[in-house]
CSV table of C-alpha atoms in Angstrom, one decimal:
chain,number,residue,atom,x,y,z
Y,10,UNK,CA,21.5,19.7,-18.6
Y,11,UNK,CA,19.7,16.2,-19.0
Y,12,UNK,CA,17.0,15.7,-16.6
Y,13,UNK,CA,17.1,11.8,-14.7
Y,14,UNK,CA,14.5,9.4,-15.0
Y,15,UNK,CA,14.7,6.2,-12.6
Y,16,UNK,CA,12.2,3.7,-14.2
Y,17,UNK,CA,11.5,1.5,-11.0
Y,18,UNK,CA,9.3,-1.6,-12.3
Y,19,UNK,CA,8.5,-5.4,-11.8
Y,20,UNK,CA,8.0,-7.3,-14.5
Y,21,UNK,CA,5.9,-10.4,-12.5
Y,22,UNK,CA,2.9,-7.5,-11.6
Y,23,UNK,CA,-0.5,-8.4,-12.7
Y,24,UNK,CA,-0.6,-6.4,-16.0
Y,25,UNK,CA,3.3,-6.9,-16.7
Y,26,UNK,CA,3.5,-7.6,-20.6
Y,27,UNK,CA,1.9,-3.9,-21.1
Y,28,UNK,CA,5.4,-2.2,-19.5
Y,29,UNK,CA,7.8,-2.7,-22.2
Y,30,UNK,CA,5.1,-0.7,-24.8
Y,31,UNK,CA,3.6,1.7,-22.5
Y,32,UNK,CA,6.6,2.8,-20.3
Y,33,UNK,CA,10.3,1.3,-20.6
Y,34,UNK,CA,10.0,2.1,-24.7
Y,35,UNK,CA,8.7,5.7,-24.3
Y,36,UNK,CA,10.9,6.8,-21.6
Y,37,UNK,CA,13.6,6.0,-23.7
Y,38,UNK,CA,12.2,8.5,-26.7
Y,39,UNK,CA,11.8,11.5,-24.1
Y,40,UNK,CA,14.1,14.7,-25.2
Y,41,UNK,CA,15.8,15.9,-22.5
Y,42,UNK,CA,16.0,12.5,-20.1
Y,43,UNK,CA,19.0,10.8,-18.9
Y,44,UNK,CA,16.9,7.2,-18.3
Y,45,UNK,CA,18.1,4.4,-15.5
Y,46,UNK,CA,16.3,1.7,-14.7
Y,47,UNK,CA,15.2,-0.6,-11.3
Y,48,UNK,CA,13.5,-3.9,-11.6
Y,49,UNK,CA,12.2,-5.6,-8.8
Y,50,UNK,CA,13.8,-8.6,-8.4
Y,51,UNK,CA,13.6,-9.8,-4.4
Y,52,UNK,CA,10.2,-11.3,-2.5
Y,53,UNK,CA,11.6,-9.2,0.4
Y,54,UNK,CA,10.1,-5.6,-0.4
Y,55,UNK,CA,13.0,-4.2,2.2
Y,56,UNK,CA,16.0,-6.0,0.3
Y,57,UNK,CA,14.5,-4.3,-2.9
Y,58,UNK,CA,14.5,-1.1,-1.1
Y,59,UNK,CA,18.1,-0.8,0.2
Y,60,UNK,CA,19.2,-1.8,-3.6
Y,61,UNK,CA,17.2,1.2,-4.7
Y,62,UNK,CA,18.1,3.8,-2.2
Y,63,UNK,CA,21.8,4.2,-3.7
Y,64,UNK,CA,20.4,4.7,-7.1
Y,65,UNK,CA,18.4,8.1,-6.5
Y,66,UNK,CA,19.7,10.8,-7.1
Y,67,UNK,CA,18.4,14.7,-6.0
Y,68,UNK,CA,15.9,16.1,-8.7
Y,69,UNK,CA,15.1,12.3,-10.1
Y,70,UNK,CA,11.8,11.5,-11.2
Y,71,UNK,CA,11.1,8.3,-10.5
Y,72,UNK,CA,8.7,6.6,-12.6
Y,73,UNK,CA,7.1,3.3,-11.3
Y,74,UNK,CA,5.3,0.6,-13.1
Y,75,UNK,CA,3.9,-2.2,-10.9
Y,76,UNK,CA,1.6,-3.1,-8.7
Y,77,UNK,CA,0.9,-1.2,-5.0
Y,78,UNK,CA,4.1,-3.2,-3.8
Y,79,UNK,CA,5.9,-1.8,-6.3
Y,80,UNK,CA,5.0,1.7,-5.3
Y,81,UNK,CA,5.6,1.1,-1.9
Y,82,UNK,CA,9.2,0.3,-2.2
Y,83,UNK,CA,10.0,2.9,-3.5
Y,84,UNK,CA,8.1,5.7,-1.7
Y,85,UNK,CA,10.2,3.9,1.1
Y,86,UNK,CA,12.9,4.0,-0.7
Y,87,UNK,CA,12.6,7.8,-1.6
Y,88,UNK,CA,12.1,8.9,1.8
Y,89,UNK,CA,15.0,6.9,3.3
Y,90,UNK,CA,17.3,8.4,0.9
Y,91,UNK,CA,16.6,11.2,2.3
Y,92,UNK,CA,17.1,12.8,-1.8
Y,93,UNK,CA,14.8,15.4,-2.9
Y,94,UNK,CA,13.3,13.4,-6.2
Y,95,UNK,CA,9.3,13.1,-7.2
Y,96,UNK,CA,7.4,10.0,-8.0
Y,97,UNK,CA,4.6,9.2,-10.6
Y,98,UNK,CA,3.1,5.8,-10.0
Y,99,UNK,CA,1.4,3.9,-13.2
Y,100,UNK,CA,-0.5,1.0,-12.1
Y,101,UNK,CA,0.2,-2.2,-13.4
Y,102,UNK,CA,-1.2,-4.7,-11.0
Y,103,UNK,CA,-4.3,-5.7,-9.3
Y,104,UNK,CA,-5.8,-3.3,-7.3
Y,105,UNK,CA,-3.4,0.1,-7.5
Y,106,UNK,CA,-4.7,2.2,-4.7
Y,107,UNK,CA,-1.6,4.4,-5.1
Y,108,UNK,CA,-1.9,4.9,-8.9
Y,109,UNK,CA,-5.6,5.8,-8.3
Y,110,UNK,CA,-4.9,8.1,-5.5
Y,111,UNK,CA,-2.7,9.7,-7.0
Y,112,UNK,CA,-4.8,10.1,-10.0
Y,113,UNK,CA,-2.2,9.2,-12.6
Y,114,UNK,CA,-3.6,7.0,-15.0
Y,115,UNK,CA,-2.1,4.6,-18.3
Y,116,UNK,CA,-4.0,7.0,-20.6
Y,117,UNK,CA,-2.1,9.7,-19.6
Y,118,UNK,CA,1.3,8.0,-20.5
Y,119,UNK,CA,5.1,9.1,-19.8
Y,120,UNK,CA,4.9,11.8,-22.2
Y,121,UNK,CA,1.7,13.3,-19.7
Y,122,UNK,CA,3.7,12.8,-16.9
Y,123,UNK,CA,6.9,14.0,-18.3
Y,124,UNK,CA,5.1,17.5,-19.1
Y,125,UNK,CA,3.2,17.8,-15.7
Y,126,UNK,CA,6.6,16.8,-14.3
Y,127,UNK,CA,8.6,19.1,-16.4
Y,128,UNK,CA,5.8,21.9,-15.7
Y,129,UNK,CA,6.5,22.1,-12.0
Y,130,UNK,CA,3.2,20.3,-11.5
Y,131,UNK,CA,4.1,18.7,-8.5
Y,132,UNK,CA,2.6,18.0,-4.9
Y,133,UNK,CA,3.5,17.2,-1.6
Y,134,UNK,CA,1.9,14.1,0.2
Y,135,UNK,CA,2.5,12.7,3.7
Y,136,UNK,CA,2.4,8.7,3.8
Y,137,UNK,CA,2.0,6.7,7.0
Y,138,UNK,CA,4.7,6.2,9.3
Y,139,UNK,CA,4.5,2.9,11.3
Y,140,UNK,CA,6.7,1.9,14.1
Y,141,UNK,CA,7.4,-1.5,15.8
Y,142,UNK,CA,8.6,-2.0,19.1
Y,143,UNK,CA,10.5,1.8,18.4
Y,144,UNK,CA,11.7,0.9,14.8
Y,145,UNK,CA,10.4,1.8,11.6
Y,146,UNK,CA,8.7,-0.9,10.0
Y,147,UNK,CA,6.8,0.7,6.9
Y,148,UNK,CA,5.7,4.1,5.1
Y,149,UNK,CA,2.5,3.1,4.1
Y,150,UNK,CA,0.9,6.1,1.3
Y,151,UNK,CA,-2.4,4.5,1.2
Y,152,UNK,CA,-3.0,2.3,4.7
Y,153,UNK,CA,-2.0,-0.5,7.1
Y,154,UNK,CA,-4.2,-3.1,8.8
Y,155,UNK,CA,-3.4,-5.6,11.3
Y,156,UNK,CA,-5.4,-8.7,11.6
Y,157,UNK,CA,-7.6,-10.8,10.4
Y,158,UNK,CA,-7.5,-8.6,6.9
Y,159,UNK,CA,-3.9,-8.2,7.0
Y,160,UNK,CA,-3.8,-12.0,6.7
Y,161,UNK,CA,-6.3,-12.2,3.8
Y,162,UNK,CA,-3.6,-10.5,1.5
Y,163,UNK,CA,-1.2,-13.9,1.3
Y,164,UNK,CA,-4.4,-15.6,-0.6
Y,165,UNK,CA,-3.5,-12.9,-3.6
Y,166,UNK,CA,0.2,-14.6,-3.2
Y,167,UNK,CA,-0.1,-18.2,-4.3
Y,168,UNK,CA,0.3,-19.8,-7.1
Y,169,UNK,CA,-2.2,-20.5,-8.4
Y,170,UNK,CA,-4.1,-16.9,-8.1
Y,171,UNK,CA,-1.1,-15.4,-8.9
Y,172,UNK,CA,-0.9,-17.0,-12.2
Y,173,UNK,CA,-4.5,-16.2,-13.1
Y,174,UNK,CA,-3.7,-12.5,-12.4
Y,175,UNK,CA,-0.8,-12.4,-14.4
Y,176,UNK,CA,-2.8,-13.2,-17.7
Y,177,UNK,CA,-4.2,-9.9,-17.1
Y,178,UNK,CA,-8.0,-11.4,-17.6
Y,179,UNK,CA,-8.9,-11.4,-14.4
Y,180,UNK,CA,-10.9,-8.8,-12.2
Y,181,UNK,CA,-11.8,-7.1,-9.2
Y,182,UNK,CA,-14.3,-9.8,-8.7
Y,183,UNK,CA,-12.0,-12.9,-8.9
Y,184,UNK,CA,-9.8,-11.0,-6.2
Y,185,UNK,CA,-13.2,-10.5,-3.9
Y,186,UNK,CA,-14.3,-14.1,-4.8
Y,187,UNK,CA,-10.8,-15.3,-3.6
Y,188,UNK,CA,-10.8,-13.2,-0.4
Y,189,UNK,CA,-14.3,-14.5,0.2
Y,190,UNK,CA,-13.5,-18.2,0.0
Y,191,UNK,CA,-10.5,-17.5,2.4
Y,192,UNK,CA,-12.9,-15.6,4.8
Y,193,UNK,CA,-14.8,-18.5,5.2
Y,194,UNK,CA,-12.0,-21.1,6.0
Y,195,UNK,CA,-10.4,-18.5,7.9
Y,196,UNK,CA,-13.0,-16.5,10.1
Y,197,UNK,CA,-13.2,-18.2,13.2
Y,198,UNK,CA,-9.3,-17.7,14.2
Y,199,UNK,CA,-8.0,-15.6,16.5
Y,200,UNK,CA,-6.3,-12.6,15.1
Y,201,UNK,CA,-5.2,-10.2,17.5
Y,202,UNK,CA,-4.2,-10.6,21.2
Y,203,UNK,CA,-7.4,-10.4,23.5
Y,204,UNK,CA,-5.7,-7.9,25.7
Y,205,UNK,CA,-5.0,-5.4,23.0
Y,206,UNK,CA,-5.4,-2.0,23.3
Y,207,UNK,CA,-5.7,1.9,21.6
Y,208,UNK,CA,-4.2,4.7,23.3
Y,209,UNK,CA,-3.9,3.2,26.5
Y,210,UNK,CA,-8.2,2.0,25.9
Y,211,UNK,CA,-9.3,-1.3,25.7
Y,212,UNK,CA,-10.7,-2.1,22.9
Y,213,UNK,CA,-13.5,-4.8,22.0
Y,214,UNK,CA,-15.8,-4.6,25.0
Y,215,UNK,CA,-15.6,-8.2,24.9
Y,216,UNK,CA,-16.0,-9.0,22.1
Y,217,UNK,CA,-13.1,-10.7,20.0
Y,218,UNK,CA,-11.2,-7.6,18.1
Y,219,UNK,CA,-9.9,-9.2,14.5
Y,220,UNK,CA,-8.9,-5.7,12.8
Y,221,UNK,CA,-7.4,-2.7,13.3
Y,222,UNK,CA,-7.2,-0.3,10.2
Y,223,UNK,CA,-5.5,2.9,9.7
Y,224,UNK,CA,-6.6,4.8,6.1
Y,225,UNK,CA,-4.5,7.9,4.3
Y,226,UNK,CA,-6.1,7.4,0.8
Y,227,UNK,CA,-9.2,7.8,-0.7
Y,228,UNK,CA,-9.7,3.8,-1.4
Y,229,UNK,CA,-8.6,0.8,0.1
Y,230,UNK,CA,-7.9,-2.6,-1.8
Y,231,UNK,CA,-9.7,-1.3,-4.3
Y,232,UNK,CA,-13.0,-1.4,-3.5
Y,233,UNK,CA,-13.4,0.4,0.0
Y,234,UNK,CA,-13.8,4.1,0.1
Y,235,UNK,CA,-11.7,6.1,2.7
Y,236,UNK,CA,-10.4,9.9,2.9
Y,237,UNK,CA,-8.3,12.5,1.5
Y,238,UNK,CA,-6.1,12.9,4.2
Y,239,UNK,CA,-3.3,11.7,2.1
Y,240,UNK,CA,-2.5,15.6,1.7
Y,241,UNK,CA,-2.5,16.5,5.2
Y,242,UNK,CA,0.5,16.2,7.1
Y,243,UNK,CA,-0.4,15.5,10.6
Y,244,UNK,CA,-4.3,13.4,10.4
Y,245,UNK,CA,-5.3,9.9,9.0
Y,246,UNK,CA,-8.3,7.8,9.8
Y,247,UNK,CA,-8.4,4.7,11.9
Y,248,UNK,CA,-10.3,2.4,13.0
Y,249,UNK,CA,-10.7,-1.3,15.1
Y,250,UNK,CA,-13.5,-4.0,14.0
Y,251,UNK,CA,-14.7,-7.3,14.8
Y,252,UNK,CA,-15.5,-9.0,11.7
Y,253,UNK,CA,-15.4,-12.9,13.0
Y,254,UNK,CA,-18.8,-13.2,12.2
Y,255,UNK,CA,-19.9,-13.6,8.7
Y,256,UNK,CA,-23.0,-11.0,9.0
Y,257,UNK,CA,-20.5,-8.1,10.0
Y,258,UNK,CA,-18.3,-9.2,7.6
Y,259,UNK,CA,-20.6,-8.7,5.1
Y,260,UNK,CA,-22.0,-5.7,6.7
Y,261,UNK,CA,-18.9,-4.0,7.2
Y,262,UNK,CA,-18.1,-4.7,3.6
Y,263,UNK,CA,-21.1,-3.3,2.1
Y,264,UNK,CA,-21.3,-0.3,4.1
Y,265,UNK,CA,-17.8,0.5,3.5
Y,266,UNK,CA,-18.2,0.1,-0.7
Y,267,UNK,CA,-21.0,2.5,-0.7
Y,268,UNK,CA,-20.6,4.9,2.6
Y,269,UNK,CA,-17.0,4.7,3.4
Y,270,UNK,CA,-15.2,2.6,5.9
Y,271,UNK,CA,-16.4,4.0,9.7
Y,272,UNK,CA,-13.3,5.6,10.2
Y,273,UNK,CA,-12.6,8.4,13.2
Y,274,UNK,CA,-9.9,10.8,12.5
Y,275,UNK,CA,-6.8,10.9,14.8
Y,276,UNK,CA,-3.5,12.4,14.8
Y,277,UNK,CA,-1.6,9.3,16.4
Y,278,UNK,CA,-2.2,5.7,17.3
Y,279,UNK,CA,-0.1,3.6,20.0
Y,280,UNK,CA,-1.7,-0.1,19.6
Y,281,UNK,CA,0.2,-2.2,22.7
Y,282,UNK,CA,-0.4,-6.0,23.2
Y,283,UNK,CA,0.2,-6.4,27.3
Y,284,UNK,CA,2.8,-9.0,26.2
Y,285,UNK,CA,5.1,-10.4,23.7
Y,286,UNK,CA,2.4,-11.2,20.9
Y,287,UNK,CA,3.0,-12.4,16.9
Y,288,UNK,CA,0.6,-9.7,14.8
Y,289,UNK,CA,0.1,-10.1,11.4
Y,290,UNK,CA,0.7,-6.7,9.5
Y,291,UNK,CA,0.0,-5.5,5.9
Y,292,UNK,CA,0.7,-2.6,4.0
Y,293,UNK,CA,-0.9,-2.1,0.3
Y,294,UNK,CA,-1.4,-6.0,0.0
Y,295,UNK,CA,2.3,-6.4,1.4
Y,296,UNK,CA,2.3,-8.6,4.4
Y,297,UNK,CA,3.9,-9.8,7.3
Y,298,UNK,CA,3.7,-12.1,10.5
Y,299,UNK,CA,5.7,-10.3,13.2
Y,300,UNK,CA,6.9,-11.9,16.6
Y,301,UNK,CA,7.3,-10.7,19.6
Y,302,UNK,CA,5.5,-7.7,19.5
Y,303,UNK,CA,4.7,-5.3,22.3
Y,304,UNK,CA,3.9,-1.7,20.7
Y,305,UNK,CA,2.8,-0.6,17.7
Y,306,UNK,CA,2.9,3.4,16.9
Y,307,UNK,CA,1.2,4.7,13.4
Y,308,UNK,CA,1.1,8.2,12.5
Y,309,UNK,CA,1.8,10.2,9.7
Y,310,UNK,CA,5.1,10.7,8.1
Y,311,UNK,CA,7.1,14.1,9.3
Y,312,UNK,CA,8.4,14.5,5.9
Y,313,UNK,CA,6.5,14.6,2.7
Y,314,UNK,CA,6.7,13.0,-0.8
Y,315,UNK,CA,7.0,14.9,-3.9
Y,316,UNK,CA,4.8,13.5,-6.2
Y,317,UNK,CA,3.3,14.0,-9.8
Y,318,UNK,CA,-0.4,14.2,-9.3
Y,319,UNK,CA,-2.9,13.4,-12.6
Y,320,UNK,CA,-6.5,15.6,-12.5
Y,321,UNK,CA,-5.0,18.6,-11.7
């Protein structure tokens, strides 16, 4: 019997013109696979979503090729099928926190991936689970921030950066050079609602509160280093900063490069604004400005991911 492979990949990532050779050819030489194929086609990562969630079927493996968005639709996608498939993530755009966490890199190729697949080399990970107002808004595998660095991901979305990245000669330093210049334009604003606060706390002391974070991967946006509770189905790692000021912006940004971002291990986290409040939200780079907010709830994912791990 032929074993399905759902191809799910975007063809505007970062590193795009490397997908035809490296993935949609080879997948198409594997013995044994019945190949279908998703491209991203929609801004809005939940219309791409509900177009993918009809086409898994149980015992897929779904092979992505894109950037963290990419990956992120359809982890979503896989859990709200509610299918029992696996995912392997290659990463083809910026940053790929998911690609890396996993540990699944372009070296190892589909054929890798097809053996460690066919092999019964698969794991279970647990992904975020964040709720708005008492609705699902996001699984999130690697993290979610609201905030002041929430906000900072739409300077990766414009034109002009966006064409820069796509001729695949740009790196991690352009994208912290970007983020730096829109730091600085940016950093006095207002981010979050003063009268925020964190499991029925009040948070800031005073002070004006521009971030929360909440970390299941081992890095975030490339660069900052986080945890492994990406495997453990009940704890993440959160935390709420005040970065307004350049010096603990910088501070922050060091310490969390070489130490780790100062992160305090929870099971649950019920963020509520006191009133109706517009929060700006990202999950791996993808971004949002909500309205009329009044609770947000993160925690981890009941349910777990199959997924094709690389190191192993």
């Amino acid at each position: 019997m032929l074993q399905r492979v759902l191809v799910v990949y975007n063809s505007k990532s970062s590193h795009h013109a490397a997908i035809q050779d490296e993935i949609l050819g080879p997948v198409r030489r594997l013995r044994g696979a019945l190949v279908g194929k998703f491209e991203v086609r929609h801004e809005s990562l939940e219309r791409n979503v509900q177009e993918l969630i009809p086409l898994i079927n149980e015992g897929d493996l779904i092979l992505v090729a894109g950037g963290d968005g990419t990956a992120t639709l359809a982890l979503n996608a896989l859990v709200r099928s509610g299918k029992r498939a696996t995912l392997a993530v290659f990463g083809y755009g910026n940053l790929n926190d998911m690609a890396g966490m996993l540990g699944i890199t372009r070296e190892m190729g589909v054929v890798g991936v097809w053996q460690r697949f066919l092999a019964g080399n698969v794991h279970e990970i647990y992904p975020l689970e964040v709720t708005v107002n008492g609705r699902l808004w996001r699984y999130a595998p690697c993290y979610v921030t609201l905030g002041l660095l929430a906000e900072s991901a739409t300077m990766m979305e414009t034109q002009e950066v966006r064409q820069k990245l796509r001729t695949g000669k740009q790196s991690r330093i352009f994208s912290l050079r970007m983020a730096i210049k829109w730091y600085w334009r940016n950093r006095k604003r207002n981010f979050l609602p003063a009268k925020m606060t964190l499991n029925g706390q009040k948070i800031g002391d005073g002070k004006r509160v521009t971030d929360y974070l909440a970390v299941n991967s081992p890095v975030m946006a490339g660069m900052m280093k986080g945890g492994d509770w990406y495997r453990q189905p009940e704890k993440f790692g959160s935390t709420v900063q005040s970065l307004g000021k350049f010096w603990k912006m910088v501070k922050f940004g060091l310490r969390s490069v070489r130490k780790g971002i100062p992160l305090t291990e929870t099971m649950e986290d019920t963020i509520r604004f006191g009133t109706l409040s517009e929060v700006e939200i990202q999950a791996e780079g993808e971004y949002q400005c909500l309205a009329d907010v009044e609770e947000i709830v993160v925690k981890k994912s009941a349910r777990g991911v199959r997924v094709v791990l690389g190191g192993e």
